[in-house]
Each structure stands twice: as C-alpha cells, then as structure tokens.
Amino acid sequence: MPLHNRQSSIEMLELLGVVKENGNEQQSFPPVHTPLSYDYVLVAKTINNQERESFKKQTEYIEELKKKNFKVTKIIDDNHVFYGIQAPKEIFEKYRYLLKVSDACNWSSDQSAVSLSTRIRIVHFILGHTRIHSGENLRELIKMKVFETKFCLHEKKKQRELKAGWARWTACLQGQPITAVRNYFGEKVALYFLWLGWYTFLLIPPAIIGIIIFLYGISYYKHSPLLNEVCNSNTTMCPLCDKGCKEWKLNDTCIYTKVTLLFDNEGTVFFAMFMAIWATLFLEFWKRHRATYVCEWKVSDWSEEEEELILELVNDVNCEPKKFKHSYWTSSLIFICVTIMILVIISLTSAVVVFRVIAADFLAKYKLKSLSHHSNISVMVLGGFLHYFIITIMTRVNWIVARKLCDMEEIRSFASTEKSFTVKMFTFQFFTYFTSLFYAAFILGRINGRPGNYVKIAGRWRLEECHPTGCLTDLFIQMTIIMVLKQTISNVFEFTGPWLCRLWKGKRTQKLQRKCAHCYLKDDSDTKDGDELCENCKLRDWLSNYRLNDVDSFSLFREFLEMVIQFSFTTLFVAAFPLAPLLAFINNVIEIRLDAIKMVTLERRMVPKKTNNIGVWLDILEAIGVLAVIVNGLVIGVSSDFIPRLVYRYHYGPCAQGTAAPDTDCMVGYINNTLSIAPFLRVNGSYKYSENIPPGEEPFLCRYKDYRSKDDYTHTHQFWIILAARFAFVILFEHVVVICKFIAAWFIPSAPMEVKNCRLSDKLKRLKEELQSFEA
C-alpha cells in the first residue's frame, strides 16, 4: 500500500470525533531553517562581582558551548542575563548520518530534513551533557544557582494555530489535530493525547450503561421488600459500643438502606463483567490506533535508547558508552526500601481505621440522636476526607522516595530511568489510593467478632460493623469522596496554578515592549535560513517564554499518572460505583482541553520527545485490567449481599419449597434472616452482654448482623453454605471473564493489516533504493 494513502483507522477515528486531522497526517515535516529566536535559552541572575565562583562557572559553561561551535547571544535585562543558544548545522548533519547507519532508527525516521522539534531535542541533550572542568553539568549548575532556568521557545505562528483549533474550551466536543500536536510537541505528547482521546470516547458506553444500572437501582429499591423490611421494622439492634451506648432501631437506617440498594443489585454483576471485557477491548483497539499513527509518522521501529546513544556521539565523538550495570546488593536494597515504603502506606491506612473506630465510639455515645444512630456513616465520610488528605501528602513523599531509589540504581539511559521511576511511583500511588478501599471492600465488618467477644483495639474500641443490608455503601462513599475530590481539586489547581504563576511573574517583570513591524512580519511568515529578530524583539520573545510556568522531563508523566489512577478507579471497584465511568468521562472531556491550554499558553514549551508507544504504561494498564477481574469478582462475591440473597431466595426464602402464594415476593424476610439474637442486661443505665442470665432477671434481646446460633453462638449451617457459594461464584466469575478477555485479545490483531502492508512496502522501497545506490 502506498504510504500517502489515508489509513482507514485514522478515518474511523475522525468519523468518531476522536481526532480531526483534515489531511494533516499525510504531511511530512516542513523544511526547517534556524529559528528566529534561537534553539534554546539559558537564564541567570545578573552577577556584578566577576570574582564570584558562580560567575566563573557560568562563563566557563558558555565557553564550553562555544568550543562546540554553538552561537551564544547574551542580552542583559535588569536583574537577569539571557543567553540565546543556536546550534551549528554540522551537528544536525552528524545526527542525520548516524540515524542512517543505525540499526533501528534507520528504518524509522524521515531523513530528508531535521524538524524543529528534533532540533530542539538534540540541543536539549547536548546542553544537558556538556560539563565544565569541575564536572558539573547544566542540571547541577541550576541546582547550584549558577543558572536560574533553561527552556526552548514557543513558535508564535504554530502556537496561534494550535490555540485556534485545539487549545480552547469551545473545542471540548471536537476531535484533536494529533499530527499537528506531534509536529509541535513530539510523538510522546501526541500519543498521550491520542490515548486520552480514545479512552474518553470509549468511556461513553460504560457511562451510559452505568446510568441505566443506577436508574434500575432506583426502580429496584422502590419496590424492594428489603427496603420495606428495614424502613417499617421495629427490630431493636444491639448497642454500637460497650459502655454508654443505647440500643437503636433498624428503621433509623432507612436512608442508608436506600443508598445501598441503588448499587447492590443484580445489575452490578452484569456491569462488572462488562467493564472487565471493556478494559480488554479498550487496550486492544488502542494498540491498533497507535500502530496506525506510528506507521504514518515512520517511527514503528524507533528505539529511544539507540537515539540516546547517537546523541551521545553527536555531543562528543570521543565519548565512552555508559555501560549497563546490575548489582544484586543494590536490587535487594531497593526491594527492601520499596517494601518498607508500602508498609508505611499501609500503616497510614491502619491509622485511618483506628481514627474511624475511635470516632465511631465517640459519636455513638453522643447525645444527639441523629449522630449517635448514624455514627458509622459519619465516620465513613470523615475517614474519606482524612484519606484524601493523606493522599495529598503522600503523593509528594512518594515522588521524592521514587526519585531517590532511581538515583541509587544508576540506570544507563533516561528511557530506562523513566520506566523504573514509573513502576515505583505507580506502585506507591496505587497503595496510597486503594489500600483504604481494599479495607472497606474486604475487611470491614468481617473480623469484628460478636457480642461478648468483640475484637477491640487496645482492649477498648470495637472494630466497625457493617449495616444489616451490607458493606457496599461504605465502599461507595469512600470512592465517591476520593474520586470527586481528586478530579475537581486537581483540575482547579492544575489550571489556576499556572495561570496565577504567569500573572505573578508578569507583575514582577517590566511590561513587554511591542514587537517592531519588521520582526512582526518575519514572525508571521515563512522564514529564510539566516533570518533573525532584532535584539529588542529577541528579548521580548525570551521574556514572554520566561514568564510561563516551568516544565521538566516528568511533566507528561504527571498527566499519565493522573489518568491511569483514574482508569484504576473506573475499572477496579466499578461494581460498587457504576457512575464512576460517567464521572471519568466528564472529567476527561475537561482534562483534554485543560492539558492542551496549559501546554500551549500557560507553560513553557515541552522538549519534544520521539517515541512509538506509551512505554511501560501499557503494561500497567494491562495489569490493572487483569486485577479488575479479580477485584470485581471479590466485590460481588464477598463484599456485596448478592450471594446471600441468592441463597436465601432459592434455599431459605418463602419460595424455596415452592409452596408460596403466587404474589409472594421471594425476598420477604431476608433482613430478619441475616440477624442473630444476643441477650443483654441493663447495668447502671447501660447495656452489658451476658450469656448466663441470673434467675429473675429479664434479659434485653437485641439483633446483630451475622449467621450465628442463639444457643452457643457458633456459625450456622447457612453461614457455611453462603461462604461456599461466595467462593464458587468468585472462581466461576473470574474464569468466565478471563476467558472472554483472552478471546477478545486474540480476536483483535494489534495492528491493522494495511499498516503491516504499509510497513512492508516502505522497507522494500528503502532496500531497493539502497541497492540502486550500490549498483551505481
């Protein structure tokens, strides 16, 4: 297939509204000359004393660049010194030649011209690997305050084009010009937005089904005998604490029961199975779309590590290769550190649990009835907010620890360092976000004991109990608080932070002069090789970029991490929160434009990176997809009351024997069936559990959620039947869904046939050209 033909996968994405190329994907990079405002800019504070060590290091670094034939233009502006860096042509000629003779990159690059994004990447690498005689590189010099910052420059014309067609709020429901984004920001950023756009589009089906499941829950609980049994019940429940607590009525929790039945119903089983298969379909179709675009961009076989080796040679022809290193001692030490960090995160979750237990005991004794009878709900909400506060703090701690651990590894290339950092940081964040949810889903209310033998913290505070209708609402409340707070607060700070920072920098620096007419025309038209702006206009351009917010090598990583954590929320516990895909969809529609506006107008230009995939994130997403099957199976089988209700309906309920009246609901009496009886005595105004009732004393009988005998308090036969059914369901659910996932993954090829044929034709064409040049 000819390369210039439009790929059908791109046409489909454009038809669906994910992308909006208008033929841009068929265009190669335009011929690039030296940019008007130089390739890169270094900024330093003005130093009047030339004997200071920082001034000497600054001068020495600039001299090292000049030895490499870099053109350096110095412009002083009040308290700052700006150095415009412009690389010589021979550097790019070396780069093109080395690409041609390389193993992987030779077949994966357009060698007709060096694009401006590639030019920036080359200069960025050389600046970062240029050292002065004392051994410091640019990063270390910035840490030492020798230089204040460094940045590459925005192109005004392209910036306006991207802002008009992409980076604006009114474009929220339009497709993205992915190839234009790639030409400006590089393949790495373009693949992020392509992935995010595809993920957002595919959230539409689960969002719609989640709404249907929610509406089904509303209609279900209105006619549910479980709701009538709770709301019209006169059942007296056992006190929530051992001292100072009174009995309470089951009908006090009518609202809680309504919320539970919204999400804990038969529809969530289907939805959990659908989401597990959806995750596989999403990733398999993503692989196809990625393959299509990287084929169009001619980076299918691109190797980041090989390009890094080429850049090292371009920077220094006498360089020695940075060798691979591995130490079992270092690996063991890092493993121990990661384990300790995970244990610290789990201990913080345990601290939240202790807080909830103590707070529940305190509120249960509170005189205000609305608080004492709903103490569990109150502490759940308080615990959710406390957990979010811990997430905010630990995110910063996790970042520092992950960076330190990567420094210990002494990894050879930046690509490998980024992969290692991604795995560590995601692992820490996963435990930070989800440990509390795993507690709510699988531990809460299952190890708290029984009257007379409660499990207590420090022998005083009883562990939390589940509501008679189940524990799923606790999980739902936790997820809602964390997900809503995370998405709203992070988006607000993500946009207002850079905007306020730019405003503050603008007030601290002098007002920019207007660009002269001559330079204005240059900036708005196609430049010729050798064109430059005048000094005032250069300074104006540099100052406008300097006032923008700084970016670094991990700026895009933060965006990916945020989205992958959201993907985890959307898939892992979706059985407890069917509206999660809807919230994720709304957030992502905003997130795409927020990130676009931020990158184009509020932040300095990100250094364009060339790649052909989203890296280790794909492996993480696939691991989440597998984990989603296990977690959702356990949530339905263990956390929800789906299995106990089935067992009651077909084995213990009024319809079990087949003798019930035709109009009898098979779930009548279910709540009463799940409650056991315990005797209490009133002692000094409070209730005390007593197995042996003294003669003449009238015991107070109350109910608690469990399947126990009223004689010896051992688990009943029904408890063991339900337990066996739970495990059987989990095993069956996971095997069926995993088989469906494997079938879906096998059925959908990772790359369209036209893409494979396109690559085959391209390689054959290149080989013919090489053969013709050899014969000539």
mmCIF file of N, CA and C in Angstrom, residues 57 78 187 201 217 235 248 356 421 437 450 524 571 600 653 656 720:
data_model
loop_
_atom_site.group_PDB
_atom_site.id
_atom_site.type_symbol
_atom_site.label_atom_id
_atom_site.label_comp_id
_atom_site.label_asym_id
_atom_site.label_seq_id
_atom_site.Cartn_x
_atom_site.Cartn_y
_atom_site.Cartn_z
ATOM 1 N N LYS A 57 31.823 29.852 36.909
ATOM 2 C CA LYS A 57 31.241 28.617 36.380
ATOM 3 C C LYS A 57 30.309 28.919 35.208
ATOM 4 N N ASP A 78 17.803 44.084 33.195
ATOM 5 C CA ASP A 78 17.687 44.366 34.630
ATOM 6 C C ASP A 78 18.464 43.339 35.458
ATOM 7 N N GLU A 187 6.274 13.139 19.342
ATOM 8 C CA GLU A 187 5.422 11.948 19.334
ATOM 9 C C GLU A 187 4.933 11.560 20.725
ATOM 10 N N PHE A 201 -13.421 8.606 24.609
ATOM 11 C CA PHE A 201 -14.502 8.183 23.709
ATOM 12 C C PHE A 201 -15.076 6.841 24.145
ATOM 13 N N GLY A 217 -31.418 0.659 39.761
ATOM 14 C CA GLY A 217 -31.349 0.615 41.223
ATOM 15 C C GLY A 217 -32.442 1.441 41.870
ATOM 16 N N THR A 235 -37.459 -3.687 64.731
ATOM 17 C CA THR A 235 -36.386 -4.511 65.293
ATOM 18 C C THR A 235 -35.419 -3.645 66.089
ATOM 19 N N TRP A 248 -30.663 0.752 69.363
ATOM 20 C CA TRP A 248 -31.191 1.595 68.289
ATOM 21 C C TRP A 248 -32.102 0.769 67.407
ATOM 22 N N ARG A 356 -11.246 6.018 62.627
ATOM 23 C CA ARG A 356 -12.664 5.751 62.402
ATOM 24 C C ARG A 356 -13.283 4.997 63.568
ATOM 25 N N PHE A 421 11.239 4.584 37.227
ATOM 26 C CA PHE A 421 10.533 5.556 38.072
ATOM 27 C C PHE A 421 9.021 5.373 37.968
ATOM 28 N N LEU A 437 -9.581 1.479 50.245
ATOM 29 C CA LEU A 437 -10.725 0.893 49.552
ATOM 30 C C LEU A 437 -10.719 -0.626 49.693
ATOM 31 N N ARG A 450 -18.313 -10.823 67.752
ATOM 32 C CA ARG A 450 -19.744 -10.917 68.098
ATOM 33 C C ARG A 450 -19.953 -10.393 69.508
ATOM 34 N N ASP A 524 5.440 36.225 11.317
ATOM 35 C CA ASP A 524 4.156 35.781 10.787
ATOM 36 C C ASP A 524 4.279 35.087 9.435
ATOM 37 N N THR A 571 -12.269 0.942 36.725
ATOM 38 C CA THR A 571 -12.385 -0.491 36.452
ATOM 39 C C THR A 571 -12.361 -1.366 37.702
ATOM 40 N N VAL A 600 -0.011 24.826 25.686
ATOM 41 C CA VAL A 600 0.160 25.783 24.596
ATOM 42 C C VAL A 600 0.321 27.214 25.092
ATOM 43 N N GLY A 653 -35.804 -18.889 51.600
ATOM 44 C CA GLY A 653 -36.908 -17.948 51.500
ATOM 45 C C GLY A 653 -38.257 -18.619 51.343
ATOM 46 N N ALA A 656 -38.600 -21.097 48.472
ATOM 47 C CA ALA A 656 -37.640 -22.209 48.400
ATOM 48 C C ALA A 656 -38.334 -23.551 48.258
ATOM 49 N N TRP A 720 -22.111 -21.387 56.356
ATOM 50 C CA TRP A 720 -21.143 -22.161 55.581
ATOM 51 C C TRP A 720 -21.621 -22.373 54.141
#
